[in-house]
C-alpha atoms as a PDB file:
ATOM      1  CA  UNK A   1     -18.739 -36.996   3.343  1.00  0.00           C
ATOM      2  CA  UNK A   2     -16.844 -33.742   2.965  1.00  0.00           C
ATOM      3  CA  UNK A   3     -13.371 -35.199   3.546  1.00  0.00           C
ATOM      4  CA  UNK A   4     -12.155 -34.769  -0.005  1.00  0.00           C
ATOM      5  CA  UNK A   5      -8.990 -36.114  -1.541  1.00  0.00           C
ATOM      6  CA  UNK A   6      -5.968 -33.849  -1.936  1.00  0.00           C
ATOM      7  CA  UNK A   7      -6.350 -31.749  -5.036  1.00  0.00           C
ATOM      8  CA  UNK A   8      -2.923 -32.141  -6.553  1.00  0.00           C
ATOM      9  CA  UNK A   9      -2.672 -31.621 -10.336  1.00  0.00           C
ATOM     10  CA  UNK A  10      -4.567 -34.440 -12.038  1.00  0.00           C
ATOM     11  CA  UNK A  11      -3.474 -36.351 -15.114  1.00  0.00           C
ATOM     12  CA  UNK A  12      -4.298 -34.882 -18.518  1.00  0.00           C
ATOM     13  CA  UNK A  13      -7.472 -36.055 -20.175  1.00  0.00           C
ATOM     14  CA  UNK A  14      -8.704 -35.588 -23.744  1.00  0.00           C
ATOM     15  CA  UNK A  15     -11.438 -33.191 -22.737  1.00  0.00           C
ATOM     16  CA  UNK A  16      -9.218 -31.083 -20.563  1.00  0.00           C
ATOM     17  CA  UNK A  17      -9.016 -27.410 -21.577  1.00  0.00           C
ATOM     18  CA  UNK A  18      -5.748 -25.616 -22.255  1.00  0.00           C
ATOM     19  CA  UNK A  19      -6.344 -23.376 -19.234  1.00  0.00           C
ATOM     20  CA  UNK A  20      -6.811 -26.385 -16.947  1.00  0.00           C
ATOM     21  CA  UNK A  21      -3.682 -28.035 -18.330  1.00  0.00           C
ATOM     22  CA  UNK A  22      -1.615 -24.887 -17.830  1.00  0.00           C
ATOM     23  CA  UNK A  23      -2.954 -24.533 -14.301  1.00  0.00           C
ATOM     24  CA  UNK A  24      -2.017 -28.111 -13.503  1.00  0.00           C
ATOM     25  CA  UNK A  25       1.398 -28.235 -15.127  1.00  0.00           C
ATOM     26  CA  UNK A  26       2.352 -24.612 -15.822  1.00  0.00           C
ATOM     27  CA  UNK A  27       4.810 -24.337 -12.922  1.00  0.00           C
ATOM     28  CA  UNK A  28       6.694 -27.440 -14.065  1.00  0.00           C
ATOM     29  CA  UNK A  29       6.852 -26.195 -17.656  1.00  0.00           C
ATOM     30  CA  UNK A  30       8.071 -22.797 -16.439  1.00  0.00           C
ATOM     31  CA  UNK A  31      10.750 -24.428 -14.271  1.00  0.00           C
ATOM     32  CA  UNK A  32      12.032 -26.543 -17.174  1.00  0.00           C
ATOM     33  CA  UNK A  33      12.157 -23.490 -19.471  1.00  0.00           C
ATOM     34  CA  UNK A  34      14.052 -21.458 -16.865  1.00  0.00           C
ATOM     35  CA  UNK A  35      16.533 -24.306 -16.341  1.00  0.00           C
ATOM     36  CA  UNK A  36      17.118 -24.527 -20.100  1.00  0.00           C
ATOM     37  CA  UNK A  37      17.529 -20.757 -20.368  1.00  0.00           C
ATOM     38  CA  UNK A  38      19.975 -20.771 -17.453  1.00  0.00           C
ATOM     39  CA  UNK A  39      22.149 -23.342 -19.216  1.00  0.00           C
ATOM     40  CA  UNK A  40      22.251 -21.160 -22.339  1.00  0.00           C
ATOM     41  CA  UNK A  41      22.889 -17.902 -20.499  1.00  0.00           C
ATOM     42  CA  UNK A  42      25.546 -19.150 -18.082  1.00  0.00           C
ATOM     43  CA  UNK A  43      27.818 -22.156 -18.693  1.00  0.00           C
ATOM     44  CA  UNK A  44      28.624 -22.118 -14.970  1.00  0.00           C
ATOM     45  CA  UNK A  45      25.014 -22.783 -13.999  1.00  0.00           C
ATOM     46  CA  UNK A  46      25.284 -26.580 -14.115  1.00  0.00           C
ATOM     47  CA  UNK A  47      28.645 -26.755 -12.387  1.00  0.00           C
ATOM     48  CA  UNK A  48      28.399 -29.050  -9.325  1.00  0.00           C
ATOM     49  CA  UNK A  49      29.363 -26.222  -6.974  1.00  0.00           C
ATOM     50  CA  UNK A  50      26.525 -24.034  -8.262  1.00  0.00           C
ATOM     51  CA  UNK A  51      23.946 -26.837  -8.079  1.00  0.00           C
ATOM     52  CA  UNK A  52      25.082 -27.403  -4.489  1.00  0.00           C
ATOM     53  CA  UNK A  53      24.571 -23.708  -3.742  1.00  0.00           C
ATOM     54  CA  UNK A  54      21.108 -23.673  -5.339  1.00  0.00           C
ATOM     55  CA  UNK A  55      19.986 -26.604  -3.197  1.00  0.00           C
ATOM     56  CA  UNK A  56      21.426 -24.978  -0.099  1.00  0.00           C
ATOM     57  CA  UNK A  57      19.876 -21.596  -0.877  1.00  0.00           C
ATOM     58  CA  UNK A  58      16.481 -23.128  -1.621  1.00  0.00           C
ATOM     59  CA  UNK A  59      16.304 -25.041   1.648  1.00  0.00           C
ATOM     60  CA  UNK A  60      15.274 -22.320   4.109  1.00  0.00           C
ATOM     61  CA  UNK A  61      12.697 -20.837   1.739  1.00  0.00           C
ATOM     62  CA  UNK A  62      11.513 -24.350   0.945  1.00  0.00           C
ATOM     63  CA  UNK A  63      10.985 -25.325   4.585  1.00  0.00           C
ATOM     64  CA  UNK A  64       9.126 -22.079   5.179  1.00  0.00           C
ATOM     65  CA  UNK A  65       7.013 -22.583   2.052  1.00  0.00           C
ATOM     66  CA  UNK A  66       5.986 -26.081   3.138  1.00  0.00           C
ATOM     67  CA  UNK A  67       4.504 -24.558   6.286  1.00  0.00           C
ATOM     68  CA  UNK A  68       2.897 -21.748   4.313  1.00  0.00           C
ATOM     69  CA  UNK A  69       1.357 -24.309   1.943  1.00  0.00           C
ATOM     70  CA  UNK A  70      -0.308 -26.119   4.831  1.00  0.00           C
ATOM     71  CA  UNK A  71      -1.697 -22.856   6.219  1.00  0.00           C
ATOM     72  CA  UNK A  72      -2.977 -21.695   2.823  1.00  0.00           C
ATOM     73  CA  UNK A  73      -4.625 -24.985   1.889  1.00  0.00           C
ATOM     74  CA  UNK A  74      -6.677 -24.573   5.062  1.00  0.00           C
ATOM     75  CA  UNK A  75      -7.801 -21.131   3.935  1.00  0.00           C
ATOM     76  CA  UNK A  76      -5.289 -19.160   5.987  1.00  0.00           C
ATOM     77  CA  UNK A  77      -2.052 -17.269   5.483  1.00  0.00           C
ATOM     78  CA  UNK A  78       0.844 -16.460   7.820  1.00  0.00           C
ATOM     79  CA  UNK A  79       2.623 -13.107   7.689  1.00  0.00           C
ATOM     80  CA  UNK A  80       4.414 -13.649  11.012  1.00  0.00           C
ATOM     81  CA  UNK A  81       6.859 -16.234   9.646  1.00  0.00           C
ATOM     82  CA  UNK A  82       9.772 -13.816   9.161  1.00  0.00           C
ATOM     83  CA  UNK A  83       9.417 -12.632  12.763  1.00  0.00           C
ATOM     84  CA  UNK A  84       9.428 -16.260  13.943  1.00  0.00           C
ATOM     85  CA  UNK A  85      12.577 -16.980  11.912  1.00  0.00           C
ATOM     86  CA  UNK A  86      14.296 -14.055  13.602  1.00  0.00           C
ATOM     87  CA  UNK A  87      13.026 -15.065  17.044  1.00  0.00           C
ATOM     88  CA  UNK A  88      14.329 -18.629  16.723  1.00  0.00           C
ATOM     89  CA  UNK A  89      17.724 -17.531  15.410  1.00  0.00           C
ATOM     90  CA  UNK A  90      18.377 -14.838  17.997  1.00  0.00           C
ATOM     91  CA  UNK A  91      16.998 -17.031  20.785  1.00  0.00           C
ATOM     92  CA  UNK A  92      19.303 -19.966  20.020  1.00  0.00           C
ATOM     93  CA  UNK A  93      22.301 -17.624  19.838  1.00  0.00           C
ATOM     94  CA  UNK A  94      21.361 -15.992  23.165  1.00  0.00           C
ATOM     95  CA  UNK A  95      20.823 -19.299  24.978  1.00  0.00           C
ATOM     96  CA  UNK A  96      23.631 -21.417  23.530  1.00  0.00           C
ATOM     97  CA  UNK A  97      26.259 -18.641  23.497  1.00  0.00           C
ATOM     98  CA  UNK A  98      28.119 -20.316  20.652  1.00  0.00           C
ATOM     99  CA  UNK A  99      28.525 -23.669  22.454  1.00  0.00           C
ATOM    100  CA  UNK A 100      27.345 -26.995  21.088  1.00  0.00           C
ATOM    101  CA  UNK A 101      26.783 -28.227  24.651  1.00  0.00           C
ATOM    102  CA  UNK A 102      23.661 -26.107  24.996  1.00  0.00           C
ATOM    103  CA  UNK A 103      22.425 -26.223  21.424  1.00  0.00           C
ATOM    104  CA  UNK A 104      19.844 -28.997  21.838  1.00  0.00           C
ATOM    105  CA  UNK A 105      18.107 -27.286  24.752  1.00  0.00           C
ATOM    106  CA  UNK A 106      18.251 -23.946  22.934  1.00  0.00           C
ATOM    107  CA  UNK A 107      16.707 -25.388  19.767  1.00  0.00           C
ATOM    108  CA  UNK A 108      13.943 -27.196  21.674  1.00  0.00           C
ATOM    109  CA  UNK A 109      13.074 -24.056  23.651  1.00  0.00           C
ATOM    110  CA  UNK A 110      12.958 -21.796  20.607  1.00  0.00           C
ATOM    111  CA  UNK A 111      10.987 -24.238  18.461  1.00  0.00           C
ATOM    112  CA  UNK A 112       8.494 -24.605  21.311  1.00  0.00           C
ATOM    113  CA  UNK A 113       8.276 -20.814  21.475  1.00  0.00           C
ATOM    114  CA  UNK A 114       7.758 -20.737  17.705  1.00  0.00           C
ATOM    115  CA  UNK A 115       4.818 -23.103  18.124  1.00  0.00           C
ATOM    116  CA  UNK A 116       3.363 -20.836  20.819  1.00  0.00           C
ATOM    117  CA  UNK A 117       3.465 -17.974  18.311  1.00  0.00           C
ATOM    118  CA  UNK A 118       1.558 -20.195  15.879  1.00  0.00           C
ATOM    119  CA  UNK A 119      -0.930 -21.021  18.620  1.00  0.00           C
ATOM    120  CA  UNK A 120      -1.513 -17.295  19.163  1.00  0.00           C
ATOM    121  CA  UNK A 121      -2.123 -16.867  15.433  1.00  0.00           C
ATOM    122  CA  UNK A 122      -4.532 -19.776  15.380  1.00  0.00           C
ATOM    123  CA  UNK A 123      -6.494 -18.637  18.414  1.00  0.00           C
ATOM    124  CA  UNK A 124      -6.929 -15.135  17.009  1.00  0.00           C
ATOM    125  CA  UNK A 125      -8.212 -16.572  13.734  1.00  0.00           C
ATOM    126  CA  UNK A 126     -10.422 -19.348  15.100  1.00  0.00           C
ATOM    127  CA  UNK A 127     -11.666 -17.944  18.410  1.00  0.00           C
ATOM    128  CA  UNK A 128     -11.665 -14.177  17.879  1.00  0.00           C
ATOM    129  CA  UNK A 129     -12.534 -14.393  14.155  1.00  0.00           C
ATOM    130  CA  UNK A 130      -9.732 -12.007  13.204  1.00  0.00           C
ATOM    131  CA  UNK A 131      -8.894 -12.275   9.474  1.00  0.00           C
ATOM    132  CA  UNK A 132      -5.683 -14.307   9.011  1.00  0.00           C
ATOM    133  CA  UNK A 133      -3.906 -11.459   7.216  1.00  0.00           C
ATOM    134  CA  UNK A 134      -4.547  -9.063  10.106  1.00  0.00           C
ATOM    135  CA  UNK A 135      -4.000 -11.590  12.906  1.00  0.00           C
ATOM    136  CA  UNK A 136      -0.645 -12.878  11.681  1.00  0.00           C
ATOM    137  CA  UNK A 137       0.607  -9.410  10.752  1.00  0.00           C
ATOM    138  CA  UNK A 138      -0.281  -8.201  14.262  1.00  0.00           C
ATOM    139  CA  UNK A 139       1.387 -11.178  15.947  1.00  0.00           C
ATOM    140  CA  UNK A 140       4.492 -10.721  13.800  1.00  0.00           C
ATOM    141  CA  UNK A 141       4.807  -7.090  14.872  1.00  0.00           C
ATOM    142  CA  UNK A 142       4.361  -8.050  18.540  1.00  0.00           C
ATOM    143  CA  UNK A 143       6.994 -10.802  18.287  1.00  0.00           C
ATOM    144  CA  UNK A 144       9.465  -8.449  16.613  1.00  0.00           C
ATOM    145  CA  UNK A 145       8.849  -5.766  19.225  1.00  0.00           C
ATOM    146  CA  UNK A 146       9.238  -8.215  22.112  1.00  0.00           C
ATOM    147  CA  UNK A 147      12.494  -9.515  20.655  1.00  0.00           C
ATOM    148  CA  UNK A 148      13.826  -6.004  20.243  1.00  0.00           C
ATOM    149  CA  UNK A 149      12.909  -5.084  23.815  1.00  0.00           C
ATOM    150  CA  UNK A 150      14.476  -8.245  25.258  1.00  0.00           C
ATOM    151  CA  UNK A 151      17.744  -7.885  23.336  1.00  0.00           C
ATOM    152  CA  UNK A 152      17.725  -4.066  23.424  1.00  0.00           C
ATOM    153  CA  UNK A 153      18.102  -4.282  19.632  1.00  0.00           C
ATOM    154  CA  UNK A 154      21.633  -5.676  20.045  1.00  0.00           C
ATOM    155  CA  UNK A 155      21.523  -9.478  20.328  1.00  0.00           C
ATOM    156  CA  UNK A 156      24.430 -11.124  22.121  1.00  0.00           C
ATOM    157  CA  UNK A 157      25.804 -14.618  21.734  1.00  0.00           C
ATOM    158  CA  UNK A 158      26.730 -16.487  18.590  1.00  0.00           C
ATOM    159  CA  UNK A 159      25.581 -19.519  16.669  1.00  0.00           C
ATOM    160  CA  UNK A 160      26.847 -22.912  17.856  1.00  0.00           C
ATOM    161  CA  UNK A 161      29.086 -24.726  15.338  1.00  0.00           C
ATOM    162  CA  UNK A 162      26.428 -27.436  14.942  1.00  0.00           C
ATOM    163  CA  UNK A 163      23.946 -24.920  13.481  1.00  0.00           C
ATOM    164  CA  UNK A 164      26.559 -23.734  10.991  1.00  0.00           C
ATOM    165  CA  UNK A 165      27.298 -27.379  10.159  1.00  0.00           C
ATOM    166  CA  UNK A 166      23.637 -27.939   9.286  1.00  0.00           C
ATOM    167  CA  UNK A 167      23.435 -24.803   7.171  1.00  0.00           C
ATOM    168  CA  UNK A 168      26.717 -25.069   5.278  1.00  0.00           C
ATOM    169  CA  UNK A 169      28.009 -28.634   5.151  1.00  0.00           C
ATOM    170  CA  UNK A 170      26.817 -31.726   3.323  1.00  0.00           C
ATOM    171  CA  UNK A 171      26.262 -35.437   3.645  1.00  0.00           C
ATOM    172  CA  UNK A 172      27.936 -36.806   0.559  1.00  0.00           C
ATOM    173  CA  UNK A 173      27.039 -34.540  -2.384  1.00  0.00           C
ATOM    174  CA  UNK A 174      23.791 -33.288  -0.825  1.00  0.00           C
ATOM    175  CA  UNK A 175      23.672 -30.233   1.481  1.00  0.00           C
ATOM    176  CA  UNK A 176      22.496 -31.032   5.005  1.00  0.00           C
ATOM    177  CA  UNK A 177      19.961 -28.217   4.733  1.00  0.00           C
ATOM    178  CA  UNK A 178      18.495 -29.770   1.578  1.00  0.00           C
ATOM    179  CA  UNK A 179      18.156 -33.142   3.319  1.00  0.00           C
ATOM    180  CA  UNK A 180      16.147 -31.481   6.089  1.00  0.00           C
ATOM    181  CA  UNK A 181      14.041 -29.590   3.536  1.00  0.00           C
ATOM    182  CA  UNK A 182      13.265 -32.627   1.390  1.00  0.00           C
ATOM    183  CA  UNK A 183      12.581 -34.779   4.447  1.00  0.00           C
ATOM    184  CA  UNK A 184      10.071 -32.287   5.829  1.00  0.00           C
ATOM    185  CA  UNK A 185       8.499 -31.849   2.383  1.00  0.00           C
ATOM    186  CA  UNK A 186       8.066 -35.622   2.048  1.00  0.00           C
ATOM    187  CA  UNK A 187       6.430 -35.867   5.469  1.00  0.00           C
ATOM    188  CA  UNK A 188       4.090 -32.981   4.626  1.00  0.00           C
ATOM    189  CA  UNK A 189       3.160 -34.527   1.272  1.00  0.00           C
ATOM    190  CA  UNK A 190       2.321 -37.849   2.910  1.00  0.00           C
ATOM    191  CA  UNK A 191       0.234 -36.134   5.588  1.00  0.00           C
ATOM    192  CA  UNK A 192      -1.699 -34.117   3.009  1.00  0.00           C
ATOM    193  CA  UNK A 193      -2.356 -36.990   0.625  1.00  0.00           C
ATOM    194  CA  UNK A 194      -2.603 -40.063   2.831  1.00  0.00           C
ATOM    195  CA  UNK A 195      -4.058 -39.074   6.207  1.00  0.00           C
ATOM    196  CA  UNK A 196      -7.415 -38.109   7.625  1.00  0.00           C
ATOM    197  CA  UNK A 197      -5.991 -34.767   8.694  1.00  0.00           C
ATOM    198  CA  UNK A 198      -4.932 -34.023   5.119  1.00  0.00           C
ATOM    199  CA  UNK A 199      -8.377 -34.809   3.738  1.00  0.00           C
ATOM    200  CA  UNK A 200      -9.984 -32.702   6.434  1.00  0.00           C
ATOM    201  CA  UNK A 201      -7.632 -29.824   5.673  1.00  0.00           C
ATOM    202  CA  UNK A 202      -8.639 -29.720   2.001  1.00  0.00           C
ATOM    203  CA  UNK A 203     -12.299 -29.914   2.998  1.00  0.00           C
ATOM    204  CA  UNK A 204     -11.930 -27.026   5.465  1.00  0.00           C
ATOM    205  CA  UNK A 205     -10.103 -24.881   2.922  1.00  0.00           C
ATOM    206  CA  UNK A 206     -12.603 -25.674   0.193  1.00  0.00           C
ATOM    207  CA  UNK A 207     -15.770 -24.973   2.183  1.00  0.00           C
ATOM    208  CA  UNK A 208     -15.454 -24.472   5.924  1.00  0.00           C
ATOM    209  CA  UNK A 209     -19.193 -24.398   6.610  1.00  0.00           C
ATOM    210  CA  UNK A 210     -19.855 -27.603   4.686  1.00  0.00           C
ATOM    211  CA  UNK A 211     -16.924 -29.231   6.480  1.00  0.00           C
ATOM    212  CA  UNK A 212     -18.374 -28.175   9.826  1.00  0.00           C
ATOM    213  CA  UNK A 213     -21.762 -29.645   8.937  1.00  0.00           C
ATOM    214  CA  UNK A 214     -19.992 -32.882   7.993  1.00  0.00           C
ATOM    215  CA  UNK A 215     -18.597 -33.121  11.520  1.00  0.00           C
ATOM    216  CA  UNK A 216     -15.056 -31.931  10.827  1.00  0.00           C
ATOM    217  CA  UNK A 217     -13.546 -29.896  13.718  1.00  0.00           C
ATOM    218  CA  UNK A 218     -12.797 -26.856  11.564  1.00  0.00           C
ATOM    219  CA  UNK A 219     -11.242 -24.685  14.269  1.00  0.00           C
ATOM    220  CA  UNK A 220      -8.959 -27.459  15.476  1.00  0.00           C
ATOM    221  CA  UNK A 221      -7.759 -28.197  11.949  1.00  0.00           C
ATOM    222  CA  UNK A 222      -6.995 -24.538  11.283  1.00  0.00           C
ATOM    223  CA  UNK A 223      -5.296 -24.129  14.658  1.00  0.00           C
ATOM    224  CA  UNK A 224      -2.959 -27.017  13.866  1.00  0.00           C
ATOM    225  CA  UNK A 225      -1.990 -25.461  10.530  1.00  0.00           C
ATOM    226  CA  UNK A 226      -0.787 -22.260  12.202  1.00  0.00           C
ATOM    227  CA  UNK A 227       1.178 -24.160  14.846  1.00  0.00           C
ATOM    228  CA  UNK A 228       2.861 -26.286  12.167  1.00  0.00           C
ATOM    229  CA  UNK A 229       3.570 -23.248   9.988  1.00  0.00           C
ATOM    230  CA  UNK A 230       5.277 -21.422  12.865  1.00  0.00           C
ATOM    231  CA  UNK A 231       7.242 -24.525  13.834  1.00  0.00           C
ATOM    232  CA  UNK A 232       8.601 -24.808  10.294  1.00  0.00           C
ATOM    233  CA  UNK A 233       9.347 -21.071  10.279  1.00  0.00           C
ATOM    234  CA  UNK A 234      11.530 -21.603  13.346  1.00  0.00           C
ATOM    235  CA  UNK A 235      13.337 -24.473  11.629  1.00  0.00           C
ATOM    236  CA  UNK A 236      13.779 -22.369   8.477  1.00  0.00           C
ATOM    237  CA  UNK A 237      15.284 -19.540  10.517  1.00  0.00           C
ATOM    238  CA  UNK A 238      17.894 -21.835  12.055  1.00  0.00           C
ATOM    239  CA  UNK A 239      18.745 -23.398   8.686  1.00  0.00           C
ATOM    240  CA  UNK A 240      19.152 -19.967   7.094  1.00  0.00           C
ATOM    241  CA  UNK A 241      21.244 -18.744  10.030  1.00  0.00           C
ATOM    242  CA  UNK A 242      23.502 -21.763   9.653  1.00  0.00           C
ATOM    243  CA  UNK A 243      23.945 -20.888   5.985  1.00  0.00           C
ATOM    244  CA  UNK A 244      24.835 -17.224   6.529  1.00  0.00           C
ATOM    245  CA  UNK A 245      26.969 -18.161   9.538  1.00  0.00           C
ATOM    246  CA  UNK A 246      25.784 -15.730  12.184  1.00  0.00           C
ATOM    247  CA  UNK A 247      22.710 -14.698  14.166  1.00  0.00           C
ATOM    248  CA  UNK A 248      21.336 -11.795  12.138  1.00  0.00           C
ATOM    249  CA  UNK A 249      18.433 -10.274  14.062  1.00  0.00           C
ATOM    250  CA  UNK A 250      16.708  -9.429  10.763  1.00  0.00           C
ATOM    251  CA  UNK A 251      17.306 -12.783   9.115  1.00  0.00           C
ATOM    252  CA  UNK A 252      14.542 -13.876   6.779  1.00  0.00           C
ATOM    253  CA  UNK A 253      13.268 -10.356   6.152  1.00  0.00           C
ATOM    254  CA  UNK A 254      11.016 -10.543   3.114  1.00  0.00           C
ATOM    255  CA  UNK A 255      10.714 -14.314   3.304  1.00  0.00           C
ATOM    256  CA  UNK A 256       7.042 -13.984   4.224  1.00  0.00           C
ATOM    257  CA  UNK A 257       6.177 -12.607   0.779  1.00  0.00           C
ATOM    258  CA  UNK A 258       8.732 -14.863  -0.934  1.00  0.00           C
ATOM    259  CA  UNK A 259       7.130 -17.955   0.567  1.00  0.00           C
ATOM    260  CA  UNK A 260       3.622 -16.838  -0.359  1.00  0.00           C
ATOM    261  CA  UNK A 261       4.737 -16.143  -3.941  1.00  0.00           C
ATOM    262  CA  UNK A 262       6.452 -19.541  -4.238  1.00  0.00           C
ATOM    263  CA  UNK A 263       3.384 -21.319  -2.874  1.00  0.00           C
ATOM    264  CA  UNK A 264       0.908 -19.492  -5.124  1.00  0.00           C
ATOM    265  CA  UNK A 265       2.888 -19.936  -8.348  1.00  0.00           C
ATOM    266  CA  UNK A 266       3.184 -23.579  -7.291  1.00  0.00           C
ATOM    267  CA  UNK A 267      -0.575 -23.937  -7.603  1.00  0.00           C
ATOM    268  CA  UNK A 268      -1.911 -23.438  -4.080  1.00  0.00           C
ATOM    269  CA  UNK A 269      -4.965 -21.199  -3.937  1.00  0.00           C
ATOM    270  CA  UNK A 270      -5.026 -18.138  -1.700  1.00  0.00           C
ATOM    271  CA  UNK A 271      -8.672 -18.992  -1.087  1.00  0.00           C
ATOM    272  CA  UNK A 272      -7.784 -22.435   0.266  1.00  0.00           C
ATOM    273  CA  UNK A 273      -8.774 -25.975  -0.620  1.00  0.00           C
ATOM    274  CA  UNK A 274      -6.327 -26.457  -3.489  1.00  0.00           C
ATOM    275  CA  UNK A 275      -2.607 -27.068  -3.823  1.00  0.00           C
ATOM    276  CA  UNK A 276       0.127 -29.442  -2.772  1.00  0.00           C
ATOM    277  CA  UNK A 277       3.752 -29.849  -1.825  1.00  0.00           C
ATOM    278  CA  UNK A 278       4.951 -30.865  -5.304  1.00  0.00           C
ATOM    279  CA  UNK A 279       3.939 -27.545  -6.821  1.00  0.00           C
ATOM    280  CA  UNK A 280       5.436 -25.662  -3.895  1.00  0.00           C
ATOM    281  CA  UNK A 281       8.797 -27.379  -4.393  1.00  0.00           C
ATOM    282  CA  UNK A 282       8.739 -26.356  -8.054  1.00  0.00           C
ATOM    283  CA  UNK A 283       7.821 -22.788  -7.082  1.00  0.00           C
ATOM    284  CA  UNK A 284      10.676 -22.589  -4.581  1.00  0.00           C
ATOM    285  CA  UNK A 285      13.167 -23.911  -7.126  1.00  0.00           C
ATOM    286  CA  UNK A 286      11.922 -21.459  -9.754  1.00  0.00           C
ATOM    287  CA  UNK A 287      12.426 -18.486  -7.430  1.00  0.00           C
ATOM    288  CA  UNK A 288      15.845 -19.727  -6.272  1.00  0.00           C
ATOM    289  CA  UNK A 289      17.104 -20.436  -9.794  1.00  0.00           C
ATOM    290  CA  UNK A 290      16.066 -16.981 -11.004  1.00  0.00           C
ATOM    291  CA  UNK A 291      17.876 -15.303  -8.097  1.00  0.00           C
ATOM    292  CA  UNK A 292      20.936 -17.487  -8.648  1.00  0.00           C
ATOM    293  CA  UNK A 293      20.980 -16.592 -12.341  1.00  0.00           C
ATOM    294  CA  UNK A 294      21.075 -12.890 -11.477  1.00  0.00           C
ATOM    295  CA  UNK A 295      24.338 -13.473  -9.603  1.00  0.00           C
ATOM    296  CA  UNK A 296      25.862 -15.704 -12.287  1.00  0.00           C
ATOM    297  CA  UNK A 297      25.197 -13.055 -14.933  1.00  0.00           C
ATOM    298  CA  UNK A 298      27.007 -10.492 -12.749  1.00  0.00           C
ATOM    299  CA  UNK A 299      23.977  -8.241 -12.654  1.00  0.00           C
ATOM    300  CA  UNK A 300      23.587  -5.645  -9.938  1.00  0.00           C
ATOM    301  CA  UNK A 301      22.268  -7.230  -6.746  1.00  0.00           C
ATOM    302  CA  UNK A 302      19.273  -4.872  -6.920  1.00  0.00           C
ATOM    303  CA  UNK A 303      18.063  -6.992  -9.827  1.00  0.00           C
ATOM    304  CA  UNK A 304      17.200  -9.647  -7.254  1.00  0.00           C
ATOM    305  CA  UNK A 305      14.542  -7.273  -5.931  1.00  0.00           C
ATOM    306  CA  UNK A 306      13.229  -6.828  -9.471  1.00  0.00           C
ATOM    307  CA  UNK A 307      13.038 -10.609  -9.909  1.00  0.00           C
ATOM    308  CA  UNK A 308      11.240 -11.027  -6.582  1.00  0.00           C
ATOM    309  CA  UNK A 309       8.791  -8.307  -7.550  1.00  0.00           C
ATOM    310  CA  UNK A 310       8.091  -9.983 -10.881  1.00  0.00           C
ATOM    311  CA  UNK A 311       7.499 -13.332  -9.152  1.00  0.00           C
ATOM    312  CA  UNK A 312       5.024 -11.728  -6.739  1.00  0.00           C
ATOM    313  CA  UNK A 313       3.208 -10.040  -9.648  1.00  0.00           C
ATOM    314  CA  UNK A 314       3.092 -13.399 -11.437  1.00  0.00           C
ATOM    315  CA  UNK A 315       1.660 -15.035  -8.324  1.00  0.00           C
ATOM    316  CA  UNK A 316      -1.087 -12.414  -8.044  1.00  0.00           C
ATOM    317  CA  UNK A 317      -1.876 -12.706 -11.763  1.00  0.00           C
ATOM    318  CA  UNK A 318      -2.145 -16.491 -11.523  1.00  0.00           C
ATOM    319  CA  UNK A 319      -4.445 -16.202  -8.528  1.00  0.00           C
ATOM    320  CA  UNK A 320      -6.682 -13.768 -10.425  1.00  0.00           C
ATOM    321  CA  UNK A 321      -6.809 -16.132 -13.416  1.00  0.00           C
ATOM    322  CA  UNK A 322      -7.768 -19.077 -11.200  1.00  0.00           C
ATOM    323  CA  UNK A 323     -10.558 -17.079  -9.583  1.00  0.00           C
ATOM    324  CA  UNK A 324     -11.970 -16.121 -12.972  1.00  0.00           C
ATOM    325  CA  UNK A 325     -11.715 -19.759 -14.033  1.00  0.00           C
END
C-alpha cells in the first residue's frame, strides 16, 4: 500500500546523523536563536504590543503558506497566489462598497472565484500536463490582467468595517487574524496527518507513478491541492487587506516567493512528498520576526528586501542540501 504516513520530523534516535537531525529540527533551533537574538538586540521586542503585531503580521503569510504547503507536498507549487489575493481583495471592495450588509455575499463570491482559479491551475497541471511553475505563473498573469481590465486599473469601493475588524482587532489578547490562521493551520495539520487524503497526498508527492499503480487517484488529489491553495490565498488576501485597512490592488505582491521560502525552510520539499504544517508555522514566524526586527532596530526599510532575499537564498540552499542527502 502506497498510502504512507505524513513525514513530519521524527524523534531523534541514537543512530541518527547530524545532517538528519538538523534537517528535522533545524528550523526550530533557528527560530529559538533568532528569538534570543531579538531579545538582546531590542528590549522592545518582547513588549506585548510588539508580540501582538508579530502575530497579526504573520497571519496572512501564514494562511497563504498553509495552502502552499499542501500544494508542495503533492509535488506542485503555486505562483498565482499573489494574484488571487489581489483578486479577492479588490472584488470584495467592489461588491460590498464599504458596507457590512453585503460583505458575506461578497466574501462568498470572491472565495468561490478564488477556488475557480485554483481549479484552472489544477486542470492545466493534471489534464494538459503543463509544469506547475509555468501553469500557475500563466494563470496568475491572466488573473491580474483580467482584474486590471475589469477595474480599468483603478478599483472603486472600499473595505467593509467587518474586514478591517478581522484584520486589526483582537479577541482577548489574541489578534482575530491569528485565530483564523491558527485555526486553519490546525485543520490542515489534522487533514495531513490523520486522514486518507493526507496519506494519499504524501504518496502522490513522493512517487506519483507508484501511487497511481496503488490505485490512488493522483490527478484528483493534485487538483484538490490547487483548489485549496487558491481558497486560502483568497482568505489571506482579505486578512491582509483588513490589516492594512484598504483595498490595495497590488496587495500581497511578493507573497508568492515569501510563502515558498517559508514553506521550504520549514522542511517541505520542493520535490514533494515531505513536509508538514508545524515546520511551515516555524518558517513563517522566522520570516516575520526577522522583518519585525529590522523595523525595531530602525534600519532602512530596504533592509527588509535584503532579509527576504537572504531567506530565499537559505531556502534554495536547504533544498539543494536535501537533494544531495
